[in-house]
Short mmCIF file of C-alpha atoms in Angstrom, two decimals:
data_model
loop_
_atom_site.label_atom_id
_atom_site.label_comp_id
_atom_site.label_asym_id
_atom_site.label_seq_id
_atom_site.Cartn_x
_atom_site.Cartn_y
_atom_site.Cartn_z
CA MET A 191 -33.96 -3.55 9.39
CA LYS A 192 -35.51 -0.08 9.62
CA ILE A 193 -32.41 2.08 9.80
CA ALA A 194 -34.30 5.11 11.16
CA ASP A 195 -34.61 3.17 14.44
CA ARG A 196 -30.85 3.42 14.89
CA ALA A 197 -29.20 6.64 16.06
CA GLU A 198 -25.60 5.46 16.23
CA CYS A 199 -23.17 2.61 15.68
CA GLU A 200 -19.46 1.98 15.92
CA LEU A 201 -18.83 1.24 12.25
CA ALA A 202 -20.96 2.17 9.25
CA ILE A 203 -20.11 0.53 5.93
CA VAL A 204 -21.59 1.92 2.72
CA GLY A 205 -21.98 -0.63 -0.07
CA GLY A 206 -22.88 -4.33 -0.13
CA GLY A 207 -20.43 -5.52 -2.78
CA PRO A 208 -17.36 -7.73 -2.19
CA ALA A 209 -15.39 -5.11 -0.24
CA GLY A 210 -18.32 -4.05 1.94
CA LEU A 211 -19.38 -7.62 2.68
CA ALA A 212 -15.84 -8.68 3.58
CA ALA A 213 -15.31 -5.62 5.78
CA ALA A 214 -18.64 -6.02 7.59
CA THR A 215 -18.14 -9.74 8.17
CA LEU A 216 -14.69 -9.34 9.71
CA ALA A 217 -15.67 -6.27 11.75
CA ALA A 218 -18.67 -8.07 13.25
CA GLU A 219 -16.52 -11.10 14.04
CA LEU A 220 -14.17 -8.77 15.94
CA GLY A 221 -17.09 -7.64 18.09
CA ILE A 222 -17.66 -4.24 16.46
CA ASP A 223 -21.22 -2.88 16.29
CA THR A 224 -21.38 -2.82 12.49
CA VAL A 225 -24.11 -1.55 10.17
CA LEU A 226 -23.93 -2.30 6.45
CA LEU A 227 -25.91 0.18 4.36
CA ASP A 228 -26.82 -1.21 0.96
CA GLU A 229 -28.81 0.49 -1.78
CA GLN A 230 -29.91 -2.85 -3.17
CA GLU A 231 -32.57 -5.10 -1.66
CA THR A 232 -30.14 -8.00 -1.26
CA PRO A 233 -26.36 -8.20 -0.69
CA GLY A 234 -23.85 -8.77 -3.48
CA GLY A 235 -23.22 -5.39 -5.08
CA GLN A 236 -23.10 -5.02 -8.85
CA ILE A 237 -20.77 -7.96 -9.41
CA TYR A 238 -22.85 -10.44 -7.38
CA ARG A 239 -26.23 -8.79 -7.85
CA SER A 240 -29.16 -11.09 -6.94
CA ILE A 241 -26.70 -13.91 -6.16
CA GLU A 242 -28.93 -15.58 -3.56
CA ARG A 243 -31.89 -15.73 -5.93
CA ARG A 244 -29.88 -16.61 -9.02
CA THR A 245 -28.15 -19.57 -7.36
CA SER A 246 -31.44 -21.12 -6.27
CA HIS A 247 -32.43 -24.40 -7.87
CA GLY A 248 -33.66 -24.16 -11.43
CA ASP A 249 -32.63 -20.57 -12.18
CA ARG A 250 -31.99 -20.24 -15.92
CA ILE A 251 -29.71 -17.19 -15.79
CA ALA A 252 -27.02 -18.35 -13.32
CA PRO A 253 -25.45 -20.87 -15.77
CA LEU A 254 -24.98 -18.03 -18.28
CA LEU A 255 -23.12 -15.89 -15.73
CA GLY A 256 -20.45 -18.47 -14.97
CA PRO A 257 -18.56 -19.78 -11.92
CA ASP A 258 -17.02 -16.40 -11.00
CA TYR A 259 -20.51 -15.05 -10.39
CA ARG A 260 -21.62 -18.08 -8.38
CA SER A 261 -18.52 -17.84 -6.17
CA GLY A 262 -20.02 -14.72 -4.59
CA LEU A 263 -22.60 -16.79 -2.72
CA GLU A 264 -20.05 -17.89 -0.10
CA LEU A 265 -19.17 -14.26 0.63
CA VAL A 266 -22.84 -13.37 1.10
CA GLU A 267 -23.52 -16.39 3.31
CA SER A 268 -20.55 -15.55 5.55
CA PHE A 269 -21.90 -12.02 5.94
CA ARG A 270 -25.37 -13.31 6.81
CA ARG A 271 -23.84 -15.42 9.60
CA SER A 272 -21.56 -12.68 10.95
CA GLY A 273 -24.03 -10.79 13.13
CA ALA A 274 -23.51 -7.48 11.32
CA THR A 275 -26.66 -5.37 10.99
CA TYR A 276 -27.90 -5.24 7.41
CA ALA A 277 -29.91 -2.24 6.17
CA PRO A 278 -31.02 -2.94 2.57
CA ALA A 279 -32.72 -0.40 0.29
CA SER A 280 -30.72 2.33 2.03
CA ALA A 281 -29.50 5.06 -0.32
CA VAL A 282 -26.76 7.10 1.35
CA TRP A 283 -27.08 10.79 0.45
CA GLN A 284 -24.33 12.16 2.68
CA VAL A 285 -21.28 11.15 4.69
CA THR A 286 -19.58 13.82 6.79
CA SER A 287 -15.99 13.94 7.95
CA ALA A 288 -17.31 13.48 11.51
CA GLY A 289 -18.85 10.11 10.64
CA THR A 290 -22.52 11.14 10.32
CA VAL A 291 -24.30 9.25 7.54
CA GLY A 292 -27.47 10.50 5.84
CA ILE A 293 -29.74 7.67 4.68
CA ASN A 294 -32.95 7.40 2.68
CA GLN A 295 -34.71 4.08 3.18
CA HIS A 296 -38.11 3.59 1.53
CA GLY A 297 -38.65 7.35 1.39
CA GLU A 298 -37.77 7.90 5.06
CA ALA A 299 -34.65 9.99 5.67
CA SER A 300 -32.54 9.64 8.79
CA LEU A 301 -29.08 10.32 10.17
CA LEU A 302 -26.79 7.71 11.68
CA ARG A 303 -23.82 8.66 13.83
CA SER A 304 -20.86 6.33 13.56
CA ARG A 305 -17.41 6.40 15.04
CA HIS A 306 -15.90 5.28 11.75
CA VAL A 307 -17.11 4.92 8.15
CA ILE A 308 -15.84 2.59 5.42
CA LEU A 309 -16.95 3.58 1.93
CA ALA A 310 -17.23 0.49 -0.27
CA THR A 311 -19.08 2.19 -3.11
CA GLY A 312 -17.27 0.20 -5.79
CA ALA A 313 -16.89 1.18 -9.43
CA MET A 314 -19.07 2.59 -12.16
CA GLU A 315 -18.82 2.12 -15.90
CA ARG A 316 -16.81 4.89 -17.48
CA PRO A 317 -19.18 7.23 -19.38
CA VAL A 318 -18.50 6.99 -23.12
CA PRO A 319 -19.68 10.23 -24.79
CA ILE A 320 -19.55 9.15 -28.43
CA PRO A 321 -21.87 10.64 -31.07
CA GLY A 322 -25.33 9.16 -30.53
CA TRP A 323 -24.67 7.64 -27.10
CA THR A 324 -27.95 9.01 -25.73
CA LEU A 325 -30.12 7.25 -28.32
CA PRO A 326 -32.53 4.58 -27.00
CA GLY A 327 -30.81 1.25 -27.54
CA VAL A 328 -27.34 2.45 -26.53
CA MET A 329 -26.22 1.43 -23.06
CA GLY A 330 -23.25 0.14 -21.10
CA ALA A 331 -22.21 -3.49 -21.41
CA GLY A 332 -22.10 -3.65 -17.62
CA ALA A 333 -25.64 -2.26 -17.47
CA ALA A 334 -26.78 -5.03 -19.81
CA GLN A 335 -25.16 -7.55 -17.50
CA THR A 336 -26.96 -5.97 -14.54
CA LEU A 337 -30.30 -6.41 -16.32
CA MET A 338 -29.40 -10.03 -16.91
CA LYS A 339 -28.60 -10.62 -13.24
CA ALA A 340 -31.47 -8.63 -11.75
CA SER A 341 -34.32 -9.38 -14.13
CA GLY A 342 -33.20 -12.12 -16.51
CA VAL A 343 -33.54 -9.68 -19.42
CA VAL A 344 -31.38 -9.90 -22.56
CA PRO A 345 -31.62 -8.09 -25.93
CA SER A 346 -33.96 -9.69 -28.44
CA GLU A 347 -32.83 -7.68 -31.48
CA SER A 348 -29.57 -7.31 -33.40
CA THR A 349 -26.81 -6.29 -30.98
CA VAL A 350 -23.29 -4.88 -31.27
CA VAL A 351 -20.76 -4.85 -28.42
CA ALA A 352 -17.98 -2.24 -28.55
CA GLY A 353 -15.11 -1.43 -26.22
CA CYS A 354 -11.96 -2.77 -24.63
CA GLY A 355 -10.93 -5.07 -21.83
CA PRO A 356 -12.23 -8.44 -20.65
CA LEU A 357 -15.83 -7.39 -19.89
CA PRO A 358 -17.02 -6.86 -23.50
CA LEU A 359 -15.73 -10.33 -24.35
CA LEU A 360 -17.44 -11.86 -21.31
CA VAL A 361 -20.73 -10.10 -22.02
CA ALA A 362 -20.57 -11.09 -25.69
CA ALA A 363 -20.02 -14.74 -24.73
CA GLN A 364 -22.92 -14.58 -22.26
CA LEU A 365 -25.19 -13.06 -24.88
CA LEU A 366 -24.31 -15.85 -27.30
CA SER A 367 -25.24 -18.40 -24.65
CA ALA A 368 -28.57 -16.63 -24.26
CA ASP A 369 -29.18 -16.86 -28.04
CA VAL A 370 -29.03 -13.09 -28.52
CA PRO A 371 -28.58 -12.07 -32.19
CA LEU A 372 -25.06 -10.69 -31.82
CA ARG A 373 -23.98 -8.95 -35.01
CA ALA A 374 -20.43 -7.85 -34.19
CA VAL A 375 -17.86 -7.20 -31.47
CA LEU A 376 -15.79 -4.03 -31.95
CA ILE A 377 -12.53 -4.19 -30.00
CA THR A 378 -10.96 -0.76 -29.68
CA THR A 379 -7.46 -2.01 -28.88
CA PRO A 380 -5.08 -3.50 -31.49
CA ARG A 381 -4.86 -7.25 -32.02
CA MET A 382 -1.16 -7.15 -31.08
CA LEU A 383 -0.22 -6.21 -27.54
CA SER A 384 1.77 -3.03 -26.97
CA ALA A 385 5.37 -3.15 -25.78
CA GLU A 386 4.27 -1.88 -22.35
CA ALA A 387 1.73 -4.69 -22.03
CA LEU A 388 4.23 -7.34 -23.17
CA PHE A 389 6.65 -6.11 -20.49
CA GLU A 390 4.02 -6.83 -17.82
CA LEU A 391 2.93 -10.16 -19.30
CA PRO A 392 5.36 -12.47 -17.40
CA ARG A 393 4.04 -11.22 -14.07
CA ALA A 394 0.46 -11.55 -15.29
CA LEU A 395 1.05 -15.19 -16.21
CA THR A 396 0.96 -16.02 -12.51
CA GLN A 397 -2.79 -15.50 -12.99
CA PHE A 398 -2.84 -17.74 -16.04
CA LYS A 399 -6.39 -18.96 -15.34
CA GLU A 400 -7.69 -15.42 -15.73
CA ILE A 401 -5.92 -15.05 -19.07
CA LEU A 402 -7.32 -18.39 -20.21
CA LYS A 403 -10.84 -17.12 -19.52
CA GLY A 404 -10.33 -14.21 -21.89
CA LEU A 405 -8.91 -16.50 -24.55
CA SER A 406 -11.84 -18.90 -24.17
CA TRP A 407 -14.33 -16.05 -24.66
CA MET A 408 -12.45 -14.98 -27.77
CA ARG A 409 -12.45 -18.53 -29.14
CA ARG A 410 -16.18 -18.74 -28.52
CA LEU A 411 -16.79 -15.57 -30.51
CA HIS A 412 -14.70 -16.70 -33.47
CA ALA A 413 -16.26 -20.18 -33.45
CA SER A 414 -19.76 -18.69 -33.51
CA GLY A 415 -19.05 -16.73 -36.69
CA VAL A 416 -19.64 -13.34 -35.06
CA ALA A 417 -17.69 -10.58 -36.83
CA VAL A 418 -14.84 -9.35 -34.62
CA TYR A 419 -12.96 -6.16 -35.51
CA TYR A 420 -9.73 -4.99 -33.85
CA GLY A 421 -8.21 -1.55 -33.47
CA VAL A 422 -11.60 0.07 -33.98
CA THR A 423 -11.89 3.87 -33.77
CA GLY A 424 -14.55 6.49 -34.46
CA VAL A 425 -17.52 4.52 -33.10
CA GLU A 426 -20.80 6.36 -33.72
CA ALA A 427 -24.45 5.52 -33.09
CA SER A 428 -27.16 6.91 -35.33
CA GLY A 429 -30.91 6.71 -35.85
CA SER A 430 -33.94 8.99 -36.08
CA HIS A 431 -35.64 8.18 -32.75
CA LYS A 432 -33.69 5.12 -31.62
CA LEU A 433 -30.54 3.26 -32.57
CA GLU A 434 -30.61 2.04 -36.15
CA LYS A 435 -26.97 1.87 -37.18
CA VAL A 436 -23.49 1.60 -35.68
CA SER A 437 -20.60 2.98 -37.73
CA PHE A 438 -16.88 2.73 -37.03
CA VAL A 439 -13.43 2.79 -38.59
CA ALA A 440 -11.49 -0.46 -38.94
CA GLU A 441 -8.34 -0.95 -41.03
CA GLY A 442 -8.72 2.56 -42.41
CA LYS A 443 -12.28 2.07 -43.70
CA ARG A 444 -15.53 3.38 -42.24
CA LEU A 445 -18.03 0.55 -41.92
CA SER A 446 -21.67 0.43 -40.83
CA ILE A 447 -23.75 -2.29 -39.19
CA PRO A 448 -27.55 -2.14 -38.77
CA ALA A 449 -28.31 -2.70 -35.09
CA SER A 450 -30.98 -2.05 -32.49
CA VAL A 451 -28.73 -2.41 -29.42
CA LEU A 452 -25.20 -1.09 -28.87
CA LEU A 453 -23.39 -2.08 -25.68
CA LEU A 454 -20.42 0.16 -24.87
CA HIS A 455 -17.62 -0.47 -22.40
CA ASP A 456 -14.39 1.44 -21.86
CA GLY A 457 -13.42 0.12 -18.47
CA VAL A 458 -14.67 1.11 -15.03
CA VAL A 459 -13.68 3.95 -12.71
CA PRO A 460 -13.98 4.49 -8.94
CA ASN A 461 -17.39 5.73 -7.83
CA ILE A 462 -16.26 8.86 -5.98
CA GLN A 463 -19.45 10.85 -5.40
CA LEU A 464 -19.59 10.07 -1.68
CA SER A 465 -15.84 10.16 -1.11
CA ARG A 466 -15.61 13.61 -2.69
CA SER A 467 -18.53 14.88 -0.62
CA THR A 468 -16.63 14.01 2.57
CA GLY A 469 -13.80 16.35 1.56
CA CYS A 470 -11.03 13.74 1.55
CA ARG A 471 -8.19 14.27 -0.92
CA HIS A 472 -8.39 12.92 -4.46
CA VAL A 473 -5.79 12.67 -7.21
CA TRP A 474 -6.06 12.62 -11.01
CA ASP A 475 -4.98 9.39 -12.71
CA GLU A 476 -3.92 10.42 -16.20
CA ALA A 477 -3.40 6.86 -17.45
CA GLN A 478 -6.96 5.85 -16.53
CA LEU A 479 -8.50 9.29 -17.18
CA THR A 480 -10.21 9.37 -13.80
CA TRP A 481 -10.10 10.81 -10.31
CA ARG A 482 -9.52 8.50 -7.38
CA PRO A 483 -9.21 9.02 -3.63
CA GLU A 484 -5.79 9.23 -2.02
CA VAL A 485 -5.52 6.33 0.43
CA ASP A 486 -2.83 4.42 2.28
CA GLU A 487 -2.27 0.66 2.40
CA TRP A 488 -5.22 0.25 4.81
CA GLY A 489 -7.64 2.32 2.75
CA ALA A 490 -7.36 5.23 5.18
CA THR A 491 -8.05 8.66 3.67
CA SER A 492 -6.94 12.14 4.70
CA LEU A 493 -9.89 12.12 7.15
CA GLU A 494 -9.50 10.33 10.48
CA ARG A 495 -12.96 8.76 10.49
CA VAL A 496 -13.33 7.80 6.82
CA SER A 497 -11.75 4.85 4.98
CA ILE A 498 -12.34 3.47 1.49
CA ALA A 499 -12.21 -0.17 0.42
CA GLY A 500 -12.40 -2.01 -2.89
CA ASP A 501 -12.76 -0.48 -6.34
CA GLY A 502 -13.93 2.77 -4.78
CA GLN A 503 -10.28 3.53 -4.03
CA ARG A 504 -8.73 2.11 -7.21
CA ILE A 505 -9.83 -0.43 -9.80
CA LEU A 506 -8.30 -3.76 -8.81
CA GLY A 507 -11.23 -6.13 -9.41
CA ALA A 508 -13.82 -8.02 -7.38
CA LYS A 509 -11.45 -10.66 -6.04
CA ALA A 510 -8.97 -8.05 -4.80
CA ALA A 511 -11.85 -6.10 -3.21
CA VAL A 512 -12.31 -8.83 -0.59
CA PRO A 513 -8.84 -8.52 1.03
CA LEU A 514 -9.06 -4.73 0.63
CA GLY A 515 -12.29 -4.79 2.63
CA ARG A 516 -10.69 -6.91 5.33
CA LEU A 517 -7.67 -4.63 5.59
CA ALA A 518 -9.95 -1.61 6.00
CA ALA A 519 -11.93 -3.44 8.69
CA LEU A 520 -8.75 -4.33 10.58
CA ASP A 521 -7.57 -0.74 10.56
CA ALA A 522 -11.03 0.42 11.67
CA ALA A 523 -10.87 -2.08 14.55
CA ARG A 524 -7.51 -0.63 15.54
CA ARG A 525 -8.90 2.92 15.42
CA LEU A 526 -11.88 1.80 17.52
CA VAL A 527 -9.44 0.27 20.05
CA ARG A 528 -10.77 -3.25 19.54
CA ILE A 529 -7.37 -4.61 18.54
CA SER A 530 -3.82 -3.35 18.92
CA VAL A 531 -1.52 -2.24 16.14
CA GLU A 532 0.42 -5.48 16.55
CA GLU A 533 -2.76 -7.58 16.28
CA ARG A 534 -3.88 -5.63 13.24
CA ASP A 535 -0.58 -6.25 11.48
CA THR A 536 -0.63 -9.94 12.37
CA TYR A 537 -4.20 -10.46 11.15
CA ALA A 538 -3.35 -8.54 7.97
CA ALA A 539 -0.78 -11.06 6.77
CA GLU A 540 -3.32 -13.35 5.07
CA PRO A 541 -5.36 -10.66 3.26
CA ARG A 542 -2.14 -9.00 2.13
CA LYS A 543 -0.96 -12.28 0.62
CA THR A 544 -4.31 -12.72 -1.15
CA LEU A 545 -4.21 -9.14 -2.39
CA ARG A 546 -0.76 -9.61 -3.92
CA GLN A 547 -1.99 -12.73 -5.67
CA TYR A 548 -5.00 -11.05 -7.26
CA THR A 549 -3.29 -7.79 -8.26
CA ARG A 550 -0.35 -9.25 -10.19
CA ILE A 551 -2.40 -9.12 -13.38
CA ARG A 552 -3.54 -5.50 -12.99
CA PRO A 553 -0.49 -3.74 -14.52
CA PHE A 554 -0.86 -5.94 -17.59
CA LEU A 555 -4.59 -5.23 -17.92
CA GLU A 556 -4.11 -1.49 -17.50
CA ARG A 557 -1.48 -1.37 -20.24
CA ALA A 558 -3.19 -3.82 -22.56
CA PHE A 559 -6.62 -2.16 -22.30
CA PRO A 560 -6.23 1.60 -21.66
CA PRO A 561 -9.26 3.86 -22.14
CA THR A 562 -9.87 4.24 -25.87
CA LEU A 563 -13.52 5.01 -26.62
CA ALA A 564 -13.60 7.86 -24.09
CA LYS A 565 -10.10 9.17 -24.81
CA PRO A 566 -11.03 11.62 -27.61
CA VAL A 567 -12.37 14.83 -26.07
CA PRO A 568 -15.94 15.37 -27.38
CA GLU A 569 -16.58 17.84 -30.18
CA GLY A 570 -19.56 19.22 -32.09
CA ASP A 571 -23.07 17.99 -31.35
CA THR A 572 -21.95 15.10 -29.14
CA ILE A 573 -23.87 15.29 -25.87
CA VAL A 574 -21.67 15.82 -22.80
CA CYS A 575 -24.32 16.22 -20.08
CA ARG A 576 -27.14 13.84 -20.93
CA CYS A 577 -29.37 14.95 -18.04
CA GLU A 578 -29.53 18.54 -19.33
CA GLU A 579 -28.71 17.71 -22.99
CA ILE A 580 -25.65 19.99 -23.14
CA SER A 581 -23.54 19.43 -26.27
CA ALA A 582 -19.78 19.70 -26.57
CA SER A 583 -20.07 22.68 -28.95
CA PHE A 584 -22.31 24.59 -26.52
CA LEU A 585 -19.90 23.81 -23.71
CA ARG A 586 -16.90 24.95 -25.75
CA ASP A 587 -18.69 28.17 -26.77
CA SER A 588 -19.40 28.87 -23.10
CA ILE A 589 -15.72 28.42 -22.26
CA ARG A 590 -14.70 30.76 -25.07
CA CYS A 591 -17.13 33.33 -23.63
CA GLY A 592 -15.20 33.30 -20.35
CA LEU A 593 -16.49 30.38 -18.25
CA LYS A 594 -13.31 28.67 -17.13
CA ASP A 595 -14.41 26.72 -14.06
CA PRO A 596 -16.68 23.64 -13.78
CA ASN A 597 -18.78 25.35 -11.11
CA GLN A 598 -19.30 28.45 -13.26
CA ILE A 599 -20.37 26.21 -16.11
CA LYS A 600 -22.73 24.33 -13.82
CA SER A 601 -24.31 27.53 -12.46
CA LEU A 602 -24.81 29.26 -15.81
CA THR A 603 -25.55 26.37 -18.17
CA ARG A 604 -27.12 23.75 -15.81
CA CYS A 605 -24.51 21.27 -17.02
CA GLY A 606 -24.20 18.78 -14.15
CA MET A 607 -27.43 19.81 -12.40
CA GLY A 608 -29.44 16.75 -13.43
CA PRO A 609 -30.40 13.70 -11.35
CA CYS A 610 -26.92 12.17 -11.61
CA GLN A 611 -25.37 15.34 -10.07
CA GLY A 612 -22.49 15.30 -12.53
CA ARG A 613 -21.59 11.66 -12.00
CA MET A 614 -21.82 10.98 -15.74
CA CYS A 615 -20.46 14.26 -17.10
CA GLY A 616 -18.12 15.71 -14.46
CA THR A 617 -14.86 14.26 -15.74
CA THR A 618 -15.78 14.90 -19.39
CA VAL A 619 -16.60 18.54 -18.65
CA ALA A 620 -13.26 18.96 -16.88
CA ARG A 621 -11.46 17.42 -19.86
CA VAL A 622 -13.26 19.73 -22.32
CA ILE A 623 -12.31 22.76 -20.22
CA ALA A 624 -8.70 21.54 -20.01
CA ASP A 625 -8.65 20.99 -23.77
CA GLU A 626 -9.99 24.48 -24.51
CA LEU A 627 -7.69 26.26 -22.03
CA GLY A 628 -4.59 24.12 -22.60
CA LYS A 629 -4.44 23.19 -18.91
CA PRO A 630 -3.89 19.89 -17.11
CA VAL A 631 -7.16 18.31 -15.92
CA GLU A 632 -6.00 18.31 -12.30
CA GLN A 633 -5.82 22.12 -12.42
CA VAL A 634 -9.39 22.33 -13.70
CA GLY A 635 -10.88 20.08 -11.00
CA LEU A 636 -14.45 18.83 -10.72
CA TYR A 637 -17.83 20.18 -9.74
CA ARG A 638 -18.09 21.24 -6.11
CA PRO A 639 -19.78 18.34 -4.29
CA ARG A 640 -23.21 19.09 -2.88
CA ILE A 641 -25.66 17.16 -0.77
CA PRO A 642 -27.81 15.24 -1.20
CA VAL A 643 -25.60 12.99 -3.31
CA LYS A 644 -28.65 10.82 -4.07
CA PRO A 645 -32.15 12.23 -4.75
CA LEU A 646 -34.06 13.14 -1.59
CA THR A 647 -37.54 14.64 -1.45
CA LEU A 648 -38.18 17.86 0.43
CA GLY A 649 -40.74 16.01 2.52
CA ALA A 650 -38.21 13.41 3.61
CA TRP A 651 -35.68 16.15 4.36
CA ALA A 652 -38.22 18.10 6.43
CA GLU A 653 -39.15 15.02 8.44
CA LEU A 654 -35.66 13.74 9.18
CA CYS A 655 -36.10 10.90 11.66
CA ASN A 656 -34.21 10.49 14.96
CA THR A 657 -32.97 14.10 15.05
CA VAL A 658 -35.58 15.18 17.61
CA THR A 659 -35.14 12.26 19.97
CA GLU A 660 -31.38 12.61 19.70
CA PRO A 661 -30.66 16.29 20.46
CA GLY A 662 -26.99 16.02 19.47
CA LEU A 663 -27.87 14.60 16.08
CA LYS A 664 -28.46 17.52 13.73
CA ALA A 665 -28.51 17.76 9.95
CA PRO A 666 -25.07 19.13 9.04
CA ALA A 667 -24.73 22.14 6.79
CA GLU A 668 -24.03 21.71 3.12
CA PRO A 669 -20.30 21.23 2.51
CA GLY A 670 -18.40 24.17 1.11
CA ARG A 671 -15.60 24.23 -1.45
CA ARG A 672 -13.22 21.34 -0.88
CA GLU A 673 -10.05 20.07 -2.36
CA CYS A 674 -10.38 17.57 -5.19
#
């Protein structure tokens, strides 16, 4: 639909991944006027990207992606039947605490008033600022998987996968199935599990099928003859104009592998650009080296009209995102006086049970695969802000000259002023400042959020739709300084 034709709704949901789809489906079934705003052209989010097209007869990519990917089709079909309004190709550039949503759809900007907003913005791959990470040929493993889902594109030249957690193993196995010349897999965690991970293992065994998947990917790699290294540190990418070599330390020796493609992955983190711009409270998660919003069991934030569902609140995985979306929808229905507190709690029993089932493995995964590639604070010529090409040494020199705040650094060095608006560098900059000043990261904070969160042309801004015909609908002022 053309979203500029709408001036208001009861519930606006941002994000068409598992949490957003589940929330929109249930909300519409409860009779709520629901609008799902999705930046993609079709529903599914990153995890189920292009699921409707990929599961059509004869598609050659779907078999490579596996049954977990194909299971997303049922979620999308339920949403399609629900009666919720779907607004694809809608980039959300602002959400206010009052429930006003700024949208850019096909170059046309508009504002939508809602009585409640659920942010289901999901996760993003953790930026991994290693030496050489901005060279052509270096990208995220998740980004490579996105290319596979969206366009059927896989690397055609020698490839190395590096990182920790299940995703690098899954992507490596998928690349092997696609006949990609995979040279090596660099696992940055030790072969033996830590004591903390072993402590959580018995509980994780209730999700034994998930553990078996990881073991099957590992067996596939070893059977194929691909070199697999454990406990890898010091990963570096090098080349004159593009990636030519990957070097790393394994078993105390620095090794090098010629490669044209390096796929990095150090876990995922909540995508908090929109949630921070609303002004809701966020907390620093030291174990996962990331900020995340402070929410209750329903996904409710410190703001009355804003909730968060799925990995946007905390990384729990795609399957857990579905019950999280339903719980947020139930609480929104209660706030919109569509159901009572008692009805909400009754309906919540089933999603809560499902959520417990899918989150039993999370403590094990978090302890077995903590951030490793991104844990060292960048030094020297390593690029911190790739949009403005700001190096760690330049950033550290600026701090030593008296810049002690992320916003000062942004104003005087342009670090964080690029198209990503600090999404890729914000946390790294805060960690560099904390390292230089000997402060905790939570005391340093992040860049002050500014609108538009997503790029918006001056022409689109000047011609904001539905603000003239709706006198009460005005473009809100830029948010000021807010708590992290």
